[in-house]
Amino acid sequence: MNKTYPQPPALENFSLLELPPSKLASKRLPQRGKQSLDKAIVSCPIEIERLGIVKRTNTPYIVYRTPYGRGCTFIARKYLIQSLLSLLGICDRPGEPITGVSISEYRLTVQQGENLYTLPDREVFDYLERQNQAAIEELQVKLLPQQILVWNPLNGNINEVKSDGCSCYETAAPRSVCKHQVAAHLYLRSQGWGSLGIYFKPDEEVAASPP
């Protein structure tokens, strides 16, 4: 029996996520709170259709499809900012904390210090979907020299993440990020590494080891 979901707020052409200057997002993975990157925000696979911001409350939300129907879920500002930091890190664009996010039709603009990055909305949707799926499956990560193994305890599959991508089919498309890369990246962040790219750099190129 299908559930009834609340209708999403109206999406305007342009939305700006306001970030208090005294509470800039940390580069490290948040470990506590109602929403964190290693916990699923929706307890089943999702296909995101829209990302928006409710201007009155400055609250981000996603509209998505599931095997059980359409849904709308509000997400914490910190969750969205940390997710964008992780996406930029996987794409080898790590940098300063995010100080601004604007959402317009078909794209997001992210500001990190003096740098501005424009991300296609589908790239962000794909990342959020796979981050959610990685949390649902509780993917486990093992670090090896120049190699990361990601194990799915639900089906026993093991995938290999390397500097040039993953052994799964999801990374066949250009600029695609799979759930195994997401799991590996979040694990590295929790251990103090900045990104996948830093982990795979030769030892002589790494200025300092993580704590």
PDB file of C-alpha atoms in Angstrom:
ATOM      1  CA  MET A   1       0.000   0.000   0.000  1.00  0.00           C
ATOM      2  CA  ASN A   2       1.481   3.316  -1.083  1.00  0.00           C
ATOM      3  CA  LYS A   3       2.177   5.936   1.546  1.00  0.00           C
ATOM      4  CA  THR A   4       0.944   9.499   1.234  1.00  0.00           C
ATOM      5  CA  TYR A   5       3.779  12.032   1.237  1.00  0.00           C
ATOM      6  CA  PRO A   6       3.539  15.776   1.840  1.00  0.00           C
ATOM      7  CA  GLN A   7       3.678  17.929  -1.269  1.00  0.00           C
ATOM      8  CA  PRO A   8       7.065  19.667  -1.768  1.00  0.00           C
ATOM      9  CA  PRO A   9       7.356  23.430  -1.435  1.00  0.00           C
ATOM     10  CA  ALA A  10       7.259  25.440  -4.651  1.00  0.00           C
ATOM     11  CA  LEU A  11      10.679  25.786  -6.296  1.00  0.00           C
ATOM     12  CA  GLU A  12      11.573  29.224  -7.560  1.00  0.00           C
ATOM     13  CA  ASN A  13      14.121  29.924 -10.305  1.00  0.00           C
ATOM     14  CA  PHE A  14      16.912  30.764  -7.889  1.00  0.00           C
ATOM     15  CA  SER A  15      17.564  29.928  -4.241  1.00  0.00           C
ATOM     16  CA  LEU A  16      20.424  30.924  -1.986  1.00  0.00           C
ATOM     17  CA  LEU A  17      21.358  28.840   1.040  1.00  0.00           C
ATOM     18  CA  GLU A  18      22.312  31.290   3.781  1.00  0.00           C
ATOM     19  CA  LEU A  19      25.246  30.175   5.945  1.00  0.00           C
ATOM     20  CA  PRO A  20      25.961  31.989   9.221  1.00  0.00           C
ATOM     21  CA  PRO A  21      29.580  33.263   8.991  1.00  0.00           C
ATOM     22  CA  SER A  22      30.266  32.146  12.571  1.00  0.00           C
ATOM     23  CA  LYS A  23      29.332  28.528  11.816  1.00  0.00           C
ATOM     24  CA  LEU A  24      31.299  27.526   8.728  1.00  0.00           C
ATOM     25  CA  ALA A  25      31.124  23.833   7.882  1.00  0.00           C
ATOM     26  CA  SER A  26      34.005  21.691   9.048  1.00  0.00           C
ATOM     27  CA  LYS A  27      36.021  19.627   6.589  1.00  0.00           C
ATOM     28  CA  ARG A  28      35.739  16.579   8.829  1.00  0.00           C
ATOM     29  CA  LEU A  29      32.920  14.087   8.675  1.00  0.00           C
ATOM     30  CA  PRO A  30      30.214  14.851  11.258  1.00  0.00           C
ATOM     31  CA  GLN A  31      29.716  11.902  13.587  1.00  0.00           C
ATOM     32  CA  ARG A  32      26.683  12.999  15.594  1.00  0.00           C
ATOM     33  CA  GLY A  33      23.278  14.503  15.030  1.00  0.00           C
ATOM     34  CA  LYS A  34      20.035  13.455  13.477  1.00  0.00           C
ATOM     35  CA  GLN A  35      21.534  13.513   9.978  1.00  0.00           C
ATOM     36  CA  SER A  36      25.097  12.493   9.164  1.00  0.00           C
ATOM     37  CA  LEU A  37      26.735  11.365   5.942  1.00  0.00           C
ATOM     38  CA  ASP A  38      27.150   7.778   7.117  1.00  0.00           C
ATOM     39  CA  LYS A  39      23.427   7.432   7.913  1.00  0.00           C
ATOM     40  CA  ALA A  40      20.653   7.075   5.327  1.00  0.00           C
ATOM     41  CA  ILE A  41      18.261  10.018   5.131  1.00  0.00           C
ATOM     42  CA  VAL A  42      15.732   7.786   3.312  1.00  0.00           C
ATOM     43  CA  SER A  43      15.619   4.086   4.205  1.00  0.00           C
ATOM     44  CA  CYS A  44      15.224   2.803   0.633  1.00  0.00           C
ATOM     45  CA  PRO A  45      16.768   3.499  -2.813  1.00  0.00           C
ATOM     46  CA  ILE A  46      15.887   6.949  -4.166  1.00  0.00           C
ATOM     47  CA  GLU A  47      15.961   8.776  -7.502  1.00  0.00           C
ATOM     48  CA  ILE A  48      16.156  12.494  -6.830  1.00  0.00           C
ATOM     49  CA  GLU A  49      14.080  14.775  -9.032  1.00  0.00           C
ATOM     50  CA  ARG A  50      14.667  18.132  -7.359  1.00  0.00           C
ATOM     51  CA  LEU A  51      16.792  19.922  -4.787  1.00  0.00           C
ATOM     52  CA  GLY A  52      15.488  23.185  -3.413  1.00  0.00           C
ATOM     53  CA  ILE A  53      15.493  25.556  -0.452  1.00  0.00           C
ATOM     54  CA  VAL A  54      12.493  26.801   1.500  1.00  0.00           C
ATOM     55  CA  LYS A  55      13.272  30.517   1.690  1.00  0.00           C
ATOM     56  CA  ARG A  56      11.193  31.258   4.780  1.00  0.00           C
ATOM     57  CA  THR A  57      13.129  28.763   6.912  1.00  0.00           C
ATOM     58  CA  ASN A  58      16.318  28.504   4.794  1.00  0.00           C
ATOM     59  CA  THR A  59      15.898  24.722   4.814  1.00  0.00           C
ATOM     60  CA  PRO A  60      17.067  22.487   1.928  1.00  0.00           C
ATOM     61  CA  TYR A  61      14.830  19.674   0.726  1.00  0.00           C
ATOM     62  CA  ILE A  62      14.857  16.897  -1.864  1.00  0.00           C
ATOM     63  CA  VAL A  63      12.013  15.485  -3.933  1.00  0.00           C
ATOM     64  CA  TYR A  64      12.540  11.899  -5.052  1.00  0.00           C
ATOM     65  CA  ARG A  65      11.022   8.677  -6.330  1.00  0.00           C
ATOM     66  CA  THR A  66      11.212   5.368  -4.491  1.00  0.00           C
ATOM     67  CA  PRO A  67       9.901   1.846  -5.221  1.00  0.00           C
ATOM     68  CA  TYR A  68       6.931   2.854  -3.037  1.00  0.00           C
ATOM     69  CA  GLY A  69       6.073   6.226  -4.588  1.00  0.00           C
ATOM     70  CA  ARG A  70       7.249   9.838  -4.518  1.00  0.00           C
ATOM     71  CA  GLY A  71       8.532  11.565  -1.404  1.00  0.00           C
ATOM     72  CA  CYS A  72       9.879  14.836  -0.060  1.00  0.00           C
ATOM     73  CA  THR A  73      12.431  15.073   2.758  1.00  0.00           C
ATOM     74  CA  PHE A  74      13.947  18.104   4.453  1.00  0.00           C
ATOM     75  CA  ILE A  75      17.710  17.868   4.928  1.00  0.00           C
ATOM     76  CA  ALA A  76      19.917  19.739   7.353  1.00  0.00           C
ATOM     77  CA  ARG A  77      22.041  22.567   5.963  1.00  0.00           C
ATOM     78  CA  LYS A  78      25.093  20.917   7.496  1.00  0.00           C
ATOM     79  CA  TYR A  79      24.262  17.629   5.750  1.00  0.00           C
ATOM     80  CA  LEU A  80      24.046  19.354   2.356  1.00  0.00           C
ATOM     81  CA  ILE A  81      27.267  21.328   2.876  1.00  0.00           C
ATOM     82  CA  GLN A  82      29.202  18.260   4.030  1.00  0.00           C
ATOM     83  CA  SER A  83      27.831  16.280   1.075  1.00  0.00           C
ATOM     84  CA  LEU A  84      29.026  18.946  -1.374  1.00  0.00           C
ATOM     85  CA  LEU A  85      32.445  18.998   0.315  1.00  0.00           C
ATOM     86  CA  SER A  86      32.683  15.232  -0.163  1.00  0.00           C
ATOM     87  CA  LEU A  87      31.598  15.425  -3.800  1.00  0.00           C
ATOM     88  CA  LEU A  88      34.225  18.090  -4.506  1.00  0.00           C
ATOM     89  CA  GLY A  89      36.823  16.004  -2.664  1.00  0.00           C
ATOM     90  CA  ILE A  90      36.087  12.863  -4.696  1.00  0.00           C
ATOM     91  CA  CYS A  91      36.331  14.955  -7.870  1.00  0.00           C
ATOM     92  CA  ASP A  92      39.792  16.079  -6.644  1.00  0.00           C
ATOM     93  CA  ARG A  93      38.617  19.596  -5.890  1.00  0.00           C
ATOM     94  CA  PRO A  94      39.100  19.761  -2.123  1.00  0.00           C
ATOM     95  CA  GLY A  95      39.540  23.207  -0.640  1.00  0.00           C
ATOM     96  CA  GLU A  96      38.444  25.568   2.061  1.00  0.00           C
ATOM     97  CA  PRO A  97      35.136  25.262   3.911  1.00  0.00           C
ATOM     98  CA  ILE A  98      32.101  26.125   1.816  1.00  0.00           C
ATOM     99  CA  THR A  99      30.904  29.687   2.439  1.00  0.00           C
ATOM    100  CA  GLY A 100      27.997  29.876  -0.007  1.00  0.00           C
ATOM    101  CA  VAL A 101      25.640  27.740  -2.071  1.00  0.00           C
ATOM    102  CA  SER A 102      23.135  28.914  -4.664  1.00  0.00           C
ATOM    103  CA  ILE A 103      20.653  26.687  -6.482  1.00  0.00           C
ATOM    104  CA  SER A 104      19.226  27.620  -9.864  1.00  0.00           C
ATOM    105  CA  GLU A 105      17.663  25.647 -12.668  1.00  0.00           C
ATOM    106  CA  TYR A 106      19.893  22.720 -13.694  1.00  0.00           C
ATOM    107  CA  ARG A 107      22.918  23.681 -11.559  1.00  0.00           C
ATOM    108  CA  LEU A 108      24.400  24.503  -8.160  1.00  0.00           C
ATOM    109  CA  THR A 109      27.086  27.107  -7.541  1.00  0.00           C
ATOM    110  CA  VAL A 110      29.387  26.438  -4.602  1.00  0.00           C
ATOM    111  CA  GLN A 111      31.792  28.979  -3.147  1.00  0.00           C
ATOM    112  CA  GLN A 112      34.950  27.896  -1.334  1.00  0.00           C
ATOM    113  CA  GLY A 113      36.961  30.924  -0.307  1.00  0.00           C
ATOM    114  CA  GLU A 114      37.810  32.721  -3.545  1.00  0.00           C
ATOM    115  CA  ASN A 115      36.875  29.726  -5.718  1.00  0.00           C
ATOM    116  CA  LEU A 116      33.497  29.184  -7.368  1.00  0.00           C
ATOM    117  CA  TYR A 117      32.449  25.741  -8.647  1.00  0.00           C
ATOM    118  CA  THR A 118      29.424  25.128 -10.838  1.00  0.00           C
ATOM    119  CA  LEU A 119      27.964  21.631 -10.516  1.00  0.00           C
ATOM    120  CA  PRO A 120      25.256  20.205 -12.789  1.00  0.00           C
ATOM    121  CA  ASP A 121      22.248  19.320 -10.654  1.00  0.00           C
ATOM    122  CA  ARG A 122      22.276  15.739 -11.976  1.00  0.00           C
ATOM    123  CA  GLU A 123      25.836  15.270 -10.698  1.00  0.00           C
ATOM    124  CA  VAL A 124      24.733  16.379  -7.226  1.00  0.00           C
ATOM    125  CA  PHE A 125      21.582  14.216  -7.369  1.00  0.00           C
ATOM    126  CA  ASP A 126      23.632  11.148  -8.327  1.00  0.00           C
ATOM    127  CA  TYR A 127      26.025  11.757  -5.466  1.00  0.00           C
ATOM    128  CA  LEU A 128      23.262  12.146  -2.879  1.00  0.00           C
ATOM    129  CA  GLU A 129      21.507   9.005  -4.162  1.00  0.00           C
ATOM    130  CA  ARG A 130      24.660   6.915  -3.904  1.00  0.00           C
ATOM    131  CA  GLN A 131      25.655   8.355  -0.551  1.00  0.00           C
ATOM    132  CA  ASN A 132      22.229   7.339   0.747  1.00  0.00           C
ATOM    133  CA  GLN A 133      22.570   3.868  -0.801  1.00  0.00           C
ATOM    134  CA  ALA A 134      26.056   3.366   0.672  1.00  0.00           C
ATOM    135  CA  ALA A 135      24.592   4.094   4.107  1.00  0.00           C
ATOM    136  CA  ILE A 136      21.657   1.706   3.565  1.00  0.00           C
ATOM    137  CA  GLU A 137      24.023  -1.124   2.616  1.00  0.00           C
ATOM    138  CA  GLU A 138      26.459  -0.260   5.449  1.00  0.00           C
ATOM    139  CA  LEU A 139      29.447  -0.684   3.137  1.00  0.00           C
ATOM    140  CA  GLN A 140      32.665  -1.655   4.919  1.00  0.00           C
ATOM    141  CA  VAL A 141      36.083  -0.290   3.906  1.00  0.00           C
ATOM    142  CA  LYS A 142      39.592  -1.767   4.134  1.00  0.00           C
ATOM    143  CA  LEU A 143      42.657   0.344   3.266  1.00  0.00           C
ATOM    144  CA  LEU A 144      45.605  -1.165   1.389  1.00  0.00           C
ATOM    145  CA  PRO A 145      48.598   0.557  -0.254  1.00  0.00           C
ATOM    146  CA  GLN A 146      47.331   2.333  -3.386  1.00  0.00           C
ATOM    147  CA  GLN A 147      44.116   0.324  -3.149  1.00  0.00           C
ATOM    148  CA  ILE A 148      40.864   0.391  -1.194  1.00  0.00           C
ATOM    149  CA  LEU A 149      38.513  -2.586  -0.867  1.00  0.00           C
ATOM    150  CA  VAL A 150      34.815  -1.981  -0.225  1.00  0.00           C
ATOM    151  CA  TRP A 151      32.727  -4.912   1.044  1.00  0.00           C
ATOM    152  CA  ASN A 152      28.950  -5.127   0.896  1.00  0.00           C
ATOM    153  CA  PRO A 153      27.788  -7.221   3.879  1.00  0.00           C
ATOM    154  CA  LEU A 154      24.328  -7.676   2.321  1.00  0.00           C
ATOM    155  CA  ASN A 155      25.531  -9.672  -0.682  1.00  0.00           C
ATOM    156  CA  GLY A 156      29.218 -10.350   0.035  1.00  0.00           C
ATOM    157  CA  ASN A 157      30.462  -8.430  -3.023  1.00  0.00           C
ATOM    158  CA  ILE A 158      33.871  -6.771  -2.866  1.00  0.00           C
ATOM    159  CA  ASN A 159      34.760  -3.854  -5.137  1.00  0.00           C
ATOM    160  CA  GLU A 160      38.158  -2.268  -5.607  1.00  0.00           C
ATOM    161  CA  VAL A 161      38.539   1.511  -5.550  1.00  0.00           C
ATOM    162  CA  LYS A 162      41.727   2.901  -7.102  1.00  0.00           C
ATOM    163  CA  SER A 163      42.955   6.305  -8.194  1.00  0.00           C
ATOM    164  CA  ASP A 164      41.310   5.976 -11.610  1.00  0.00           C
ATOM    165  CA  GLY A 165      37.887   4.826 -10.392  1.00  0.00           C
ATOM    166  CA  CYS A 166      36.139   1.692  -9.188  1.00  0.00           C
ATOM    167  CA  SER A 167      35.779  -1.866 -10.457  1.00  0.00           C
ATOM    168  CA  CYS A 168      31.969  -1.548 -10.538  1.00  0.00           C
ATOM    169  CA  TYR A 169      29.937  -0.591 -13.602  1.00  0.00           C
ATOM    170  CA  GLU A 170      28.710   2.744 -12.170  1.00  0.00           C
ATOM    171  CA  THR A 171      31.967   4.556 -12.961  1.00  0.00           C
ATOM    172  CA  ALA A 172      31.916   3.676 -16.657  1.00  0.00           C
ATOM    173  CA  ALA A 173      30.281   7.026 -17.467  1.00  0.00           C
ATOM    174  CA  PRO A 174      32.468  10.167 -17.373  1.00  0.00           C
ATOM    175  CA  ARG A 175      32.398  12.143 -14.082  1.00  0.00           C
ATOM    176  CA  SER A 176      30.373   9.381 -12.461  1.00  0.00           C
ATOM    177  CA  VAL A 177      30.823   8.664  -8.746  1.00  0.00           C
ATOM    178  CA  CYS A 178      29.745   5.274  -7.382  1.00  0.00           C
ATOM    179  CA  LYS A 179      28.599   4.265  -3.901  1.00  0.00           C
ATOM    180  CA  HIS A 180      31.910   2.451  -3.297  1.00  0.00           C
ATOM    181  CA  GLN A 181      33.897   5.640  -3.935  1.00  0.00           C
ATOM    182  CA  VAL A 182      31.514   7.502  -1.634  1.00  0.00           C
ATOM    183  CA  ALA A 183      31.993   4.931   1.148  1.00  0.00           C
ATOM    184  CA  ALA A 184      35.780   4.961   0.684  1.00  0.00           C
ATOM    185  CA  HIS A 185      35.943   8.755   0.702  1.00  0.00           C
ATOM    186  CA  LEU A 186      33.804   9.124   3.825  1.00  0.00           C
ATOM    187  CA  TYR A 187      35.901   6.506   5.612  1.00  0.00           C
ATOM    188  CA  LEU A 188      39.101   8.347   4.674  1.00  0.00           C
ATOM    189  CA  ARG A 189      37.636  11.607   5.967  1.00  0.00           C
ATOM    190  CA  SER A 190      36.708   9.955   9.254  1.00  0.00           C
ATOM    191  CA  GLN A 191      40.354   8.843   9.552  1.00  0.00           C
ATOM    192  CA  GLY A 192      41.686  12.347   8.905  1.00  0.00           C
ATOM    193  CA  TRP A 193      42.577  12.091   5.213  1.00  0.00           C
ATOM    194  CA  GLY A 194      41.373  14.983   3.079  1.00  0.00           C
ATOM    195  CA  SER A 195      40.214  13.068   0.006  1.00  0.00           C
ATOM    196  CA  LEU A 196      40.626   9.999  -2.182  1.00  0.00           C
ATOM    197  CA  GLY A 197      43.144  11.886  -4.315  1.00  0.00           C
ATOM    198  CA  ILE A 198      45.403  12.599  -1.336  1.00  0.00           C
ATOM    199  CA  TYR A 199      45.344   8.952  -0.252  1.00  0.00           C
ATOM    200  CA  PHE A 200      46.450   7.765  -3.690  1.00  0.00           C
ATOM    201  CA  LYS A 201      49.279  10.287  -4.072  1.00  0.00           C
ATOM    202  CA  PRO A 202      52.820   8.889  -3.884  1.00  0.00           C
ATOM    203  CA  ASP A 203      54.299   9.164  -0.395  1.00  0.00           C
ATOM    204  CA  GLU A 204      56.750  11.889  -1.425  1.00  0.00           C
ATOM    205  CA  GLU A 205      53.872  14.102  -2.585  1.00  0.00           C
ATOM    206  CA  VAL A 206      52.000  13.923   0.697  1.00  0.00           C
ATOM    207  CA  ALA A 207      53.111  16.784   2.890  1.00  0.00           C
ATOM    208  CA  ALA A 208      51.832  15.296   6.111  1.00  0.00           C
ATOM    209  CA  SER A 209      50.209  12.108   7.245  1.00  0.00           C
ATOM    210  CA  PRO A 210      46.772  12.184   8.869  1.00  0.00           C
ATOM    211  CA  PRO A 211      46.609  12.220  12.660  1.00  0.00           C
TER     212      PRO A 211
END
